C-alpha cells in the first residue's frame, strides 16, 4: 500500500462522517439552501486562498524569474489555478469558481451582504481577521478560516497541498447535489447557476484536479515519513474543522426553519 493510500484510509472515517452529516437531510427547501450558501461561501473563498498560497510556494512569482521547486507540482498547481481562477460559466464567460458561487447566490436570492462586506474590506487592505470582524460572521466560520491560515503560514507546501486536497469542496456528497437538482426542476427556483457550479466541481475534481492533487502530495512528501505523518495529522484537523463548520451551518438552518 502506498503512503497516499494509507493517508486516504486513515482519513476515510472522518470523510464518511462529513458525507453522512445531518446537514444534508435538513437542506429541504429553498430557504435552507439560502442559509447554507450564505455561510458556505466563506469556505469557497477559503479554498481559493489555499490554492493561491500553494501556487506561491510551488512556483516563482518574483522578477527576475528563476525556476523553482518540483517540476511536476509546478505544472499541476498552474493547471488547477487556471481552472479555479479563470474557468467558464454556463454562458461561456470567464470567471473564478468563487465568482460563479456569488452569481449563484444572487440568483437564488441568498444573502450576500456578509461575504461582500468581507471582500470589500480585504480590497481596502484590511486583514482577513479584521474583515471577518467587520462582516460579523459566525464564530465557526472564523475558526475554520483561522485554521486554514495557520496552515498557510507554515509555508510548508506538503501541508498546504494535503489540506487543499483532503479538506476541499469535493466533500459535498452526491446526495446534496441531487437535492439541489430536485429543486431546480421548478423553473422558479433560481438554482440553475448553483447546479452548474456543483456539476463543474464534480467534473474537474473527479476527472482532473483530484488525481493531480494526490500526485502533488506524493511528490512533495518525497518519501519522508515525518512529512507524511505531519500531513495526515493536519488533514485530520482540517476535516474536524469542516465537521464543526457543518454543525454550525446545520444549527442555523434548523433555527431558521
C-alpha angles and dihedrals in degrees: 000000000000123000092250090053090050090051092050090050092049092051097042097091091055091043090053091048089056095046091050094045117140088235092083097054089050093056091091105134142037088256092057091048088053091053091047093051095046089061102028092057088077089060088051089053091044090055091055090052090053090049095051093045088054091050089050092053097044102040136043114249093167127107123252086046127219130173113272138191133335114353097215095047090046090057094043096051093047090051091051093046091051091058100037096045101032110025128138122256126215090282093051091252117144116245142131121267088247090058090047088055092051089051089051091051091051092049094051091042094242114163109266098173095101096049093042091051090048094050093044091055092047088052089053089058100258120143119260088247093055091043091054090049092052091047089052094223127180115282094239090055089055092049091047092053093042089057092050092052092047086060093044090051092057086070086210104141094201091057094045091048091050095052089043090054104040101030098046135116095277085085087085101101131223088254092067092046090053091050090054091047090051092056091042090065086077105082090214095056097091092216103120093102092050090049090052091049092050094045091049091052092049089051099048097035095049101039104029123002099042096057091039092054093049090052089049093055091049092053095044095049088053096198090299109145093202091056091048090050093049090047093052093050095048090048091053089053091048091054092047089052090051091051090053090049090050089049090054095047090047091052090051091050092051091046091053095047 
